[in-house]
PDB file of C-alpha atoms in Angstrom:
ATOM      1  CA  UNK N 152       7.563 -41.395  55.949  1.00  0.00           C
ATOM      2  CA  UNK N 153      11.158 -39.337  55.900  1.00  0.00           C
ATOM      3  CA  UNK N 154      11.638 -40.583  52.749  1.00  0.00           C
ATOM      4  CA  UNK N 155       8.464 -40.715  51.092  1.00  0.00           C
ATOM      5  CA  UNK N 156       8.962 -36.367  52.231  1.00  0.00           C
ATOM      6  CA  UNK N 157      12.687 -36.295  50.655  1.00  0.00           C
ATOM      7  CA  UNK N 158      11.235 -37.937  47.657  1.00  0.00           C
ATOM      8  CA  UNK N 159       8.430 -35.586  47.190  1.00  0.00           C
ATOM      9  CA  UNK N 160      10.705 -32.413  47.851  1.00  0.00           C
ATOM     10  CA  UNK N 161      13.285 -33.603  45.109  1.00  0.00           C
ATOM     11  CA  UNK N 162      11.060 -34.140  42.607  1.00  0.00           C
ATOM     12  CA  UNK N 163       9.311 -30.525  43.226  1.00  0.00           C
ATOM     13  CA  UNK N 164      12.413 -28.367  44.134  1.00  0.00           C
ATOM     14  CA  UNK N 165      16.019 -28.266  42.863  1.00  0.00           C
ATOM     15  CA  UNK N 166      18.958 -27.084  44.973  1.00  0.00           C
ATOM     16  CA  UNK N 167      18.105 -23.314  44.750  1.00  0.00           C
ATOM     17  CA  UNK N 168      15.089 -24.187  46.349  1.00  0.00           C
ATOM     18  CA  UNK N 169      13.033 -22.913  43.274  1.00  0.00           C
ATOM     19  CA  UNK N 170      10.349 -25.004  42.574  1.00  0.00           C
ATOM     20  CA  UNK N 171      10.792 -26.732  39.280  1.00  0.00           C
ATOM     21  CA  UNK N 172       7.507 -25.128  37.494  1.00  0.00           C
ATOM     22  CA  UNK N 173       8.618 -21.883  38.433  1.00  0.00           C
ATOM     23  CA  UNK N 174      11.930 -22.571  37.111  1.00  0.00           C
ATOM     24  CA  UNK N 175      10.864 -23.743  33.548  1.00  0.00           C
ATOM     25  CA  UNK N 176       8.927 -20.530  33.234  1.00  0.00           C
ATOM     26  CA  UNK N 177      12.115 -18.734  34.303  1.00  0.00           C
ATOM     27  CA  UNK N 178      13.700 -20.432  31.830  1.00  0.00           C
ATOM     28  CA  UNK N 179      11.514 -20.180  28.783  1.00  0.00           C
ATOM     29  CA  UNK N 180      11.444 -16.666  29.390  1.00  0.00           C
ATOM     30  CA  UNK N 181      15.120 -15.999  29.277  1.00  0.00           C
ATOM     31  CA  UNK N 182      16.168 -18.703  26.521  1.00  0.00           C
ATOM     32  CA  UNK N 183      18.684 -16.927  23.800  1.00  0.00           C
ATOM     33  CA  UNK N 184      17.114 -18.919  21.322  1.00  0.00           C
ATOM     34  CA  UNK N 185      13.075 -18.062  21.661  1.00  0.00           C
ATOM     35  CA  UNK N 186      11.703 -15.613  19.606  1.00  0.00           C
ATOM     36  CA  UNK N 187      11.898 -11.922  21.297  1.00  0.00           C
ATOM     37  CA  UNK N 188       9.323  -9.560  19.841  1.00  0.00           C
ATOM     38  CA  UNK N 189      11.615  -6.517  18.933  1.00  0.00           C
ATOM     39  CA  UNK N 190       9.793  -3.132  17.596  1.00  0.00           C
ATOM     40  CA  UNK N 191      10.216  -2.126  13.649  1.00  0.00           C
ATOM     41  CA  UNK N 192      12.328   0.262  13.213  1.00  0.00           C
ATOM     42  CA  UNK N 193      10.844   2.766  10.938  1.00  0.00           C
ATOM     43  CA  UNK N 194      12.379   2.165   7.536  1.00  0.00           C
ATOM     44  CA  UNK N 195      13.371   5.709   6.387  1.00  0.00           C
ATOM     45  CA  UNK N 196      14.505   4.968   2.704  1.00  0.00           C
ATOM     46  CA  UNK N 197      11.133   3.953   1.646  1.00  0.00           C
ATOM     47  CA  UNK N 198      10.220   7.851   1.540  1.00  0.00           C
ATOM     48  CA  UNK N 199      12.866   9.117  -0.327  1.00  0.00           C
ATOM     49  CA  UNK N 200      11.348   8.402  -3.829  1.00  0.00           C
ATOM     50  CA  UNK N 201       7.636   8.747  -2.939  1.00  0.00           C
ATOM     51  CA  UNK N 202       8.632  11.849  -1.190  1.00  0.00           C
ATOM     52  CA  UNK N 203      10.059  13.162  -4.032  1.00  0.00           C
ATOM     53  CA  UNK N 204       7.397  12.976  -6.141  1.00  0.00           C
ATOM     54  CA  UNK N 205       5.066  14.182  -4.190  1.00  0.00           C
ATOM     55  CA  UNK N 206       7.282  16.962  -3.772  1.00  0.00           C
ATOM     56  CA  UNK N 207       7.565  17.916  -7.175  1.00  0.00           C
ATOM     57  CA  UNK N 208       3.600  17.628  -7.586  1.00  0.00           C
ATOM     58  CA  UNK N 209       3.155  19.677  -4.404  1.00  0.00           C
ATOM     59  CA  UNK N 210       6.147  22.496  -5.905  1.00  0.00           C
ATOM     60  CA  UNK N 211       4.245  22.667  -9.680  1.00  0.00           C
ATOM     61  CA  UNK N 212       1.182  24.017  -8.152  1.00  0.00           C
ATOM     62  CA  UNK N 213       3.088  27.319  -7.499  1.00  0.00           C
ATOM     63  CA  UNK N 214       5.492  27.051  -9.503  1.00  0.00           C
ATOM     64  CA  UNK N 215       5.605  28.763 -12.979  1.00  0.00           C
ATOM     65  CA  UNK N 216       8.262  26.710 -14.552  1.00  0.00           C
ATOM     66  CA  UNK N 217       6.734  23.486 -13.352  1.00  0.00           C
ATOM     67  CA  UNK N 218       3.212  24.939 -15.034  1.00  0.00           C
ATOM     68  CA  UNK N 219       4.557  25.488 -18.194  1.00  0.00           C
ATOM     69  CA  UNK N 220       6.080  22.207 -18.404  1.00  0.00           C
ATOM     70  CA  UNK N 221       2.580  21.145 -17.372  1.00  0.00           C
ATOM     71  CA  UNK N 222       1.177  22.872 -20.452  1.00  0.00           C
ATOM     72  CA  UNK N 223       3.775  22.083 -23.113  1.00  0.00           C
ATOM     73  CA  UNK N 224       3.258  18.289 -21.728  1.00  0.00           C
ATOM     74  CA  UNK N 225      -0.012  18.752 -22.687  1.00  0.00           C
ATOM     75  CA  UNK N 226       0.493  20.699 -25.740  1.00  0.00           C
ATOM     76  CA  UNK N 227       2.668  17.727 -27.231  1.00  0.00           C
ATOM     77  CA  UNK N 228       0.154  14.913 -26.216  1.00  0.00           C
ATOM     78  CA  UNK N 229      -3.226  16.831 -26.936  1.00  0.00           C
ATOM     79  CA  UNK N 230      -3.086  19.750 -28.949  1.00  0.00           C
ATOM     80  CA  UNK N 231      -0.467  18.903 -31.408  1.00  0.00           C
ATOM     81  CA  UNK N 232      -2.072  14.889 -31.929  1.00  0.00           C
ATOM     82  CA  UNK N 233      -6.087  15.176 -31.453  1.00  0.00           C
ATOM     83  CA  UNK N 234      -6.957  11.768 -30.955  1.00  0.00           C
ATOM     84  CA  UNK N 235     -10.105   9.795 -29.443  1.00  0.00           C
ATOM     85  CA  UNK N 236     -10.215   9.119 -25.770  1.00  0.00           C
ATOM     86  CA  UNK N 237      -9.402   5.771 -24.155  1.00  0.00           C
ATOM     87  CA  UNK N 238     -10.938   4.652 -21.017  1.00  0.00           C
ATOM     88  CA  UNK N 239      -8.786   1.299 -20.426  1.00  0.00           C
ATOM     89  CA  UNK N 240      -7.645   3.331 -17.914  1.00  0.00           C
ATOM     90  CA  UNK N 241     -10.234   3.134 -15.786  1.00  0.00           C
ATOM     91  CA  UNK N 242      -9.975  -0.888 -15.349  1.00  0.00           C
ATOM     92  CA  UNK N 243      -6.013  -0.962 -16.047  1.00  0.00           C
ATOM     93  CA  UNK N 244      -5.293   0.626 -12.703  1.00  0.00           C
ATOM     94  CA  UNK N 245      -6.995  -2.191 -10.986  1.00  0.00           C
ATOM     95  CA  UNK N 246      -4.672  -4.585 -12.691  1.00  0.00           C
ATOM     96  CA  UNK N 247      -1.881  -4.899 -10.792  1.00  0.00           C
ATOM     97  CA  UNK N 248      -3.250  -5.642  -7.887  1.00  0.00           C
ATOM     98  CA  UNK N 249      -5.508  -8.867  -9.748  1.00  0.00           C
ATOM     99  CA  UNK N 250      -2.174 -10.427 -10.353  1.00  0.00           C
ATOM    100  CA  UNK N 251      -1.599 -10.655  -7.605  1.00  0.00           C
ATOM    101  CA  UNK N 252      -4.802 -12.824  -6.940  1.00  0.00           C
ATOM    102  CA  UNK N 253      -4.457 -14.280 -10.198  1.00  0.00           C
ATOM    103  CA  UNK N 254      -1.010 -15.030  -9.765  1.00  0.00           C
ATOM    104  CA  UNK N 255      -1.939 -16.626  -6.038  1.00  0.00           C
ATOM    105  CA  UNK N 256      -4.620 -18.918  -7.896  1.00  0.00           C
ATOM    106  CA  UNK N 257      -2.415 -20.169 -10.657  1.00  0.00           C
ATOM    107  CA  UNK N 258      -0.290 -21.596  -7.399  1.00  0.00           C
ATOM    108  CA  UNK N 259       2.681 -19.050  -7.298  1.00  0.00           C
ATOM    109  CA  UNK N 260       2.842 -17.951  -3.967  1.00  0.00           C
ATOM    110  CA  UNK N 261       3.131 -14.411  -2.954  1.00  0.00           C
ATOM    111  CA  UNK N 262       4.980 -13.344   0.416  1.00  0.00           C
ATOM    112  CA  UNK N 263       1.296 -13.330   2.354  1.00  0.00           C
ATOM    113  CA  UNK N 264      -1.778 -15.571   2.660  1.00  0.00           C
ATOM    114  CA  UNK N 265      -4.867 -14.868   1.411  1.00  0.00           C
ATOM    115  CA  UNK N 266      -6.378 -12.784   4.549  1.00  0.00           C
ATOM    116  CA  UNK N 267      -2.952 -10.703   5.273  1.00  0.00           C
ATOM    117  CA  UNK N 268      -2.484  -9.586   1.576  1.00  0.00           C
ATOM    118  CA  UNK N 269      -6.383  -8.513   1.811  1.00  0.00           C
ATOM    119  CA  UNK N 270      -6.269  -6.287   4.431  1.00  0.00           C
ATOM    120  CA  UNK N 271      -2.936  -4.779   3.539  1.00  0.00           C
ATOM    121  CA  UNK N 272      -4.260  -3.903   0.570  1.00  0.00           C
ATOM    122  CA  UNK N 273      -7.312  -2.572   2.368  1.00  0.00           C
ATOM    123  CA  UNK N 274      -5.016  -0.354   4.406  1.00  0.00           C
ATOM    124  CA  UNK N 275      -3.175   1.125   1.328  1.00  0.00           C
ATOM    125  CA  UNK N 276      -6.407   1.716   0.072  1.00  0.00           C
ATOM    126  CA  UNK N 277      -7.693   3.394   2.403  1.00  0.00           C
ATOM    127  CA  UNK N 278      -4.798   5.045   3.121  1.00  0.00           C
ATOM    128  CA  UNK N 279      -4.685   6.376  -0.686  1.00  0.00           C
ATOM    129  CA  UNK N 280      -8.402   7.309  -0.937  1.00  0.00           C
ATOM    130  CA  UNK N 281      -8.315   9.389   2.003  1.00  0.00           C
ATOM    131  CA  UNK N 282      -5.242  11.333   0.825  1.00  0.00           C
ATOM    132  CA  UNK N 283      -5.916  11.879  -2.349  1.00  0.00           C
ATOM    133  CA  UNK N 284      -9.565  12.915  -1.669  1.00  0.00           C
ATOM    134  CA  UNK N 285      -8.269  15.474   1.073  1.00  0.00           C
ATOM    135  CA  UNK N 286      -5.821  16.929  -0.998  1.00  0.00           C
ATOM    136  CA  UNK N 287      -8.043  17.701  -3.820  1.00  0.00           C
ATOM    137  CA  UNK N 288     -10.621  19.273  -1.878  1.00  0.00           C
ATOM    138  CA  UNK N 289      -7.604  21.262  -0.061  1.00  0.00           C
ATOM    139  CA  UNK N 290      -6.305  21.822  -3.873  1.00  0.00           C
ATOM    140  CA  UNK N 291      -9.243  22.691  -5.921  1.00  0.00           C
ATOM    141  CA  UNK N 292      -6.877  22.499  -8.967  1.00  0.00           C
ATOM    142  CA  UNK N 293      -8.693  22.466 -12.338  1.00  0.00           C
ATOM    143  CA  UNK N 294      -8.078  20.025 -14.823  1.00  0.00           C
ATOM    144  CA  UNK N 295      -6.921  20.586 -18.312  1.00  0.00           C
ATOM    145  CA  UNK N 296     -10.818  19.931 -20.327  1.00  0.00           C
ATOM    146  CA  UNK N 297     -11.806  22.146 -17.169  1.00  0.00           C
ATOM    147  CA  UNK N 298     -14.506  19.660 -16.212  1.00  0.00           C
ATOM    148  CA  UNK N 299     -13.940  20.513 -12.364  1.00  0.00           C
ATOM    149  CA  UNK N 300     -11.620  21.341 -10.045  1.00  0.00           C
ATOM    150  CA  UNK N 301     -10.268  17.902  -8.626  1.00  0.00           C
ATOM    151  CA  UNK N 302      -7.107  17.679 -10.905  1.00  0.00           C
ATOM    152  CA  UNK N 303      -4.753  17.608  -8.252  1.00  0.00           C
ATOM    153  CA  UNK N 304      -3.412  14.708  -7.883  1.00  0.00           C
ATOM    154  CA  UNK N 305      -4.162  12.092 -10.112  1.00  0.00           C
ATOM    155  CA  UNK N 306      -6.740   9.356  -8.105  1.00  0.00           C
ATOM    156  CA  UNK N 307      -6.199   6.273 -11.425  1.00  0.00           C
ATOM    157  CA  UNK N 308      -2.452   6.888 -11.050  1.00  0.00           C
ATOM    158  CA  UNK N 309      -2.203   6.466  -6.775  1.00  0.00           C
ATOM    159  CA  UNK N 310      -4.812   3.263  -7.331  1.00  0.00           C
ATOM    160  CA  UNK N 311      -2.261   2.174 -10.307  1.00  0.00           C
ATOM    161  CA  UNK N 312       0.958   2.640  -8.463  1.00  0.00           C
ATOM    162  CA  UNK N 313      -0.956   1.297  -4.882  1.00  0.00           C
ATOM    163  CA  UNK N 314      -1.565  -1.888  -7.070  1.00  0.00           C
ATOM    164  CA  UNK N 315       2.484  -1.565  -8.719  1.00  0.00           C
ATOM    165  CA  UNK N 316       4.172  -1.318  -5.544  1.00  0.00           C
ATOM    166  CA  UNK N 317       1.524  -4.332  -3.437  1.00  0.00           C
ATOM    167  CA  UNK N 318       2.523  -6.640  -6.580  1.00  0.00           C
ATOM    168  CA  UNK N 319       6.236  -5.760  -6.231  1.00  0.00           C
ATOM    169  CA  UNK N 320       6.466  -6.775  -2.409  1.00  0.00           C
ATOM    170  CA  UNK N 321       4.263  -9.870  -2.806  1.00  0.00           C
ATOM    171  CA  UNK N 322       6.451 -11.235  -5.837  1.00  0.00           C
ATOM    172  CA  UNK N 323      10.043  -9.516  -5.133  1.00  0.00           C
ATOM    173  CA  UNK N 324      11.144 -12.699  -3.814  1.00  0.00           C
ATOM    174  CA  UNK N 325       9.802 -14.542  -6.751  1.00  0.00           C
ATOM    175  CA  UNK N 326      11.078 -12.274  -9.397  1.00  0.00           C
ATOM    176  CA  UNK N 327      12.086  -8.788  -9.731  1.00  0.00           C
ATOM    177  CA  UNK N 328       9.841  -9.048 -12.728  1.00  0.00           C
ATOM    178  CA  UNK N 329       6.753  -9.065 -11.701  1.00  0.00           C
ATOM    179  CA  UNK N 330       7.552  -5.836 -10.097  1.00  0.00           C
ATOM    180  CA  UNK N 331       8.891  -4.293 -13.228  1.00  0.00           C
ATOM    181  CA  UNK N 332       5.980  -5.502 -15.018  1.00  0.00           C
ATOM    182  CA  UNK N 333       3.108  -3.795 -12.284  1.00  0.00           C
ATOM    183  CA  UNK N 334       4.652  -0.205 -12.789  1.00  0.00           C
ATOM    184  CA  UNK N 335       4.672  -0.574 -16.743  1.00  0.00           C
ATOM    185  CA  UNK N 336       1.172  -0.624 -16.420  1.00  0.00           C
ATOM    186  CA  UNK N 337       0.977   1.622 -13.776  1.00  0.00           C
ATOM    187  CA  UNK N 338       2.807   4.573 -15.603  1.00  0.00           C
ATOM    188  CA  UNK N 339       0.805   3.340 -18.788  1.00  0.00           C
ATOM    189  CA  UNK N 340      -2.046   4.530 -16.659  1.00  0.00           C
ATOM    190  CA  UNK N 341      -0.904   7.319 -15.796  1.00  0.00           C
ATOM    191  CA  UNK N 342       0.375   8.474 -19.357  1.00  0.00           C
ATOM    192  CA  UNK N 343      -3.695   7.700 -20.652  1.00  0.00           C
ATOM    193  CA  UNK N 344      -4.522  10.489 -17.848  1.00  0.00           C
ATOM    194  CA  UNK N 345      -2.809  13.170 -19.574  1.00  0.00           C
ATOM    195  CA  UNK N 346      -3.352  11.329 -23.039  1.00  0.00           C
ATOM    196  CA  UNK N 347      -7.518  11.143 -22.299  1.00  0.00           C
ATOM    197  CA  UNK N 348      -6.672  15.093 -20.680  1.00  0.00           C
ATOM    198  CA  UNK N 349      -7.853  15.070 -17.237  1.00  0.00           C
ATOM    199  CA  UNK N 350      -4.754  15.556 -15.850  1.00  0.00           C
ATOM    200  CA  UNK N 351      -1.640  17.413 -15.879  1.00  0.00           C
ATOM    201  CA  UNK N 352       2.088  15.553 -15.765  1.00  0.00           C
ATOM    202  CA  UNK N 353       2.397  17.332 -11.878  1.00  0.00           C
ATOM    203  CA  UNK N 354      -1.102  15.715 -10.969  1.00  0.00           C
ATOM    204  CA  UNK N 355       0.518  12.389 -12.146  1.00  0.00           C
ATOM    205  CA  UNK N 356       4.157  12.296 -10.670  1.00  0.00           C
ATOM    206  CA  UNK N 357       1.976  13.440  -7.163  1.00  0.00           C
ATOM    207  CA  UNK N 358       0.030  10.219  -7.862  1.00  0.00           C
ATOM    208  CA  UNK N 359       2.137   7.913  -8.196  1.00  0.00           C
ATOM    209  CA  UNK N 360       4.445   9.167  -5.144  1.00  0.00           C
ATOM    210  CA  UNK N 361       0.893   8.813  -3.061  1.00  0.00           C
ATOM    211  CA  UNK N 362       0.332   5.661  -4.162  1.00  0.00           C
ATOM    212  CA  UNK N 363       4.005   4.078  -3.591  1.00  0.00           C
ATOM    213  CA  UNK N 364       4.013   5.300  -0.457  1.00  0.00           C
ATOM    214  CA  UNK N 365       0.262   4.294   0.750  1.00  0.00           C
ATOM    215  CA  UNK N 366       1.400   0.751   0.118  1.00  0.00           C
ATOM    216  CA  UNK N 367       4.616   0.805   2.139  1.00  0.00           C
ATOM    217  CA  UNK N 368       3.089   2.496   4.514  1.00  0.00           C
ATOM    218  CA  UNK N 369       0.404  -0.535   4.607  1.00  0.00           C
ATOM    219  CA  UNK N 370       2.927  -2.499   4.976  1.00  0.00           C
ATOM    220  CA  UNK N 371       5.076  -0.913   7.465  1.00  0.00           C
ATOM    221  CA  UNK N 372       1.616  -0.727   9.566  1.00  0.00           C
ATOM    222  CA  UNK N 373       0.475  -3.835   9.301  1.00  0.00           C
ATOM    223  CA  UNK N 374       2.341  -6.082  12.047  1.00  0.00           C
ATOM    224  CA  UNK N 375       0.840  -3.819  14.520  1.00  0.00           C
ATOM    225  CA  UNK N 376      -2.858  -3.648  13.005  1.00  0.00           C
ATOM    226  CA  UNK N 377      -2.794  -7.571  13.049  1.00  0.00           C
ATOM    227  CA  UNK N 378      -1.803  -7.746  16.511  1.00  0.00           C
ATOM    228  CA  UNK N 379      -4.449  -4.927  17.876  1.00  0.00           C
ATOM    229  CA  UNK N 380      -7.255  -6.223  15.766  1.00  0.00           C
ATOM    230  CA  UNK N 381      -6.761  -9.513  13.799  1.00  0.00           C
ATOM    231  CA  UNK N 382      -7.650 -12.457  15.811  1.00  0.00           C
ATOM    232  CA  UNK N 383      -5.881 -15.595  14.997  1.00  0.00           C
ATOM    233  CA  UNK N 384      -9.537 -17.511  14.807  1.00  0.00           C
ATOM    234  CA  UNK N 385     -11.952 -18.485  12.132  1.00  0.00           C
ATOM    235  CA  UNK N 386     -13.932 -15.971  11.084  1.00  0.00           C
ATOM    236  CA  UNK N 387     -11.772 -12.820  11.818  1.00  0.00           C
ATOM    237  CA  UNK N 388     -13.233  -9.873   9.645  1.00  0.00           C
ATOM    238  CA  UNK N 389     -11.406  -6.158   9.443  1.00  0.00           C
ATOM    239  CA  UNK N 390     -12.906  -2.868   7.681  1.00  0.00           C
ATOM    240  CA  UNK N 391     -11.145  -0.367   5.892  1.00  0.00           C
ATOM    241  CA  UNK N 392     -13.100   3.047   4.536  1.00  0.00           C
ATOM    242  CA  UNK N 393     -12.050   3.618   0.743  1.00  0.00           C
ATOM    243  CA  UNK N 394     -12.725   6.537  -1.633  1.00  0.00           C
ATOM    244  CA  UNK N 395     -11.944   6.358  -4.907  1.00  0.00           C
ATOM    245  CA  UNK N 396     -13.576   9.016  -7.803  1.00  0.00           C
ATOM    246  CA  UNK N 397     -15.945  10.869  -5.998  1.00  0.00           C
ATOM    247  CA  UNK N 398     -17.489   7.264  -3.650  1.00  0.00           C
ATOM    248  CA  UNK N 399     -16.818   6.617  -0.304  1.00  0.00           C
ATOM    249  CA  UNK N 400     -17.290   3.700   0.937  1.00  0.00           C
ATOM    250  CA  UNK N 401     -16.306   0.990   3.195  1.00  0.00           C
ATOM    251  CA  UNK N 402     -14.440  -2.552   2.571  1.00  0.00           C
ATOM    252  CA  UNK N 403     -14.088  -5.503   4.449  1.00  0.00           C
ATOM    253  CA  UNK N 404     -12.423  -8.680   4.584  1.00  0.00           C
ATOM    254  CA  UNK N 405     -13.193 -11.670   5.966  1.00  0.00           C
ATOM    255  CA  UNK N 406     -11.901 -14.535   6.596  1.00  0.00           C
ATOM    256  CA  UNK N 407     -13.392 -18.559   6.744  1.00  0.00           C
TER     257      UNK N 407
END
């Protein structure tokens, strides 16, 4: 009976006394070499060049100097070469962010699954949308045919560089090319704004600064979206409210 008791009180304590379950917990807890969630530290640099052109789009709209580049910009492109319009620029915004997809389906792999790249892109979206429709109704800034008074900033050039910069993280590690390739069509789009005149070069730069910066900012984010509301099931679905040229809507992804 004595030992049958010993035996029993080896196998469930060690010489501390602390019983052995407890003590693997203890362990796993403490271990060097587990994974320790540490907190993001807020990557600072990613603002200096979408803060800069934002800057200068914010600056122009009081600024004389900056206006009379605006109009000389215009002068050149408009005025001086009457041309037709070309609305490519309506569905070559949208193409950076396809290759993505298309790139994904042709079996190069981009730095997120199917579901993750989704919803980041919903959050730069949204993100976008809602900036650029608050600061136009804030703005009121007319455009150069004077159609209305939403010039301010430029909504095709934040979707276009939104789309440049979510292409450029997925593929950076692929190649830097893909990157380079996104914001040639990206400031393509933008040049067809002031080309097709609906917007001034200030609207444009301010755009394109949004639109960087909504998609690092989805990024950035992210992490701690996924963890509050993506659930790591079948079936997990997320919504993100867009606006893009006057529609506001809502998106959502789901995934099987």
């Amino acid at each position: 009976m004595l030992l049958m008791v010993f035996t029993v009180s080896a196998q469930s304590f060690d010489t501390t006394g602390i019983p052995r379950s407890s003590l693997s917990d203890s362990l796993r807890v403490v271990n060097i070499n587990s994974p320790v969630a540490v907190k993001k530290a807020f990557p600072v640099g990613m603002l200096l060049i979408p803060a800069t052109l934002i800057t200068y789009g914010i600056t122009s709209v009081g600024n004389k100097e900056l206006k009379s580049i605006n109009k000389e910009i215009r002068e050149e492109i408009w005025e001086e070469q009457p041309h037709k319009l070309i609305h490519i620029d309506n569905y070559l915004q949208w193409a950076p962010a396809a290759a993505v997809y298309g790139l994904n389906a042709l079996g190069i792999k981009g730095e997120h699954n199917l579901r993750d790249r989704t919803i980041i892109y919903g959050l730069s979206t949204a993100i976008m949308g809602t900036t650029v429709y608050a600061t136009k109704s804030f703005s009121k800034q007319w455009r150069p045919d004077e159609s209305d008074r939403s010039s301010f900033p430029s909504g095709h050039t934040a979707t276009a560089f939104a789309a440049a910069e979510f292409l450029r993280k997925e593929y950076w590690k692929v190649s830097p090319w893909y990157g380079v390739a996104g914001y040639a069509v990206a400031a393509t789009t933008g040049y067809l704004r002031m080309y097709n005149n609906k917007h001034w070069l200030s609207d444009v730069v301010a755009g394109a600064g949004i639109g960087i910066l909504s998609t690092d900012l989805a990024y950035y984010l992210y992490p701690t979206v996924k963890r509050l509301f993506v659930k790591e099931k079948k079936g997990a679905t997320m919504a993100a409210p867009f606006y893009q040229q006057g529609v506001v809507g809502l998106s959502l992804v789901h995934s099987f």
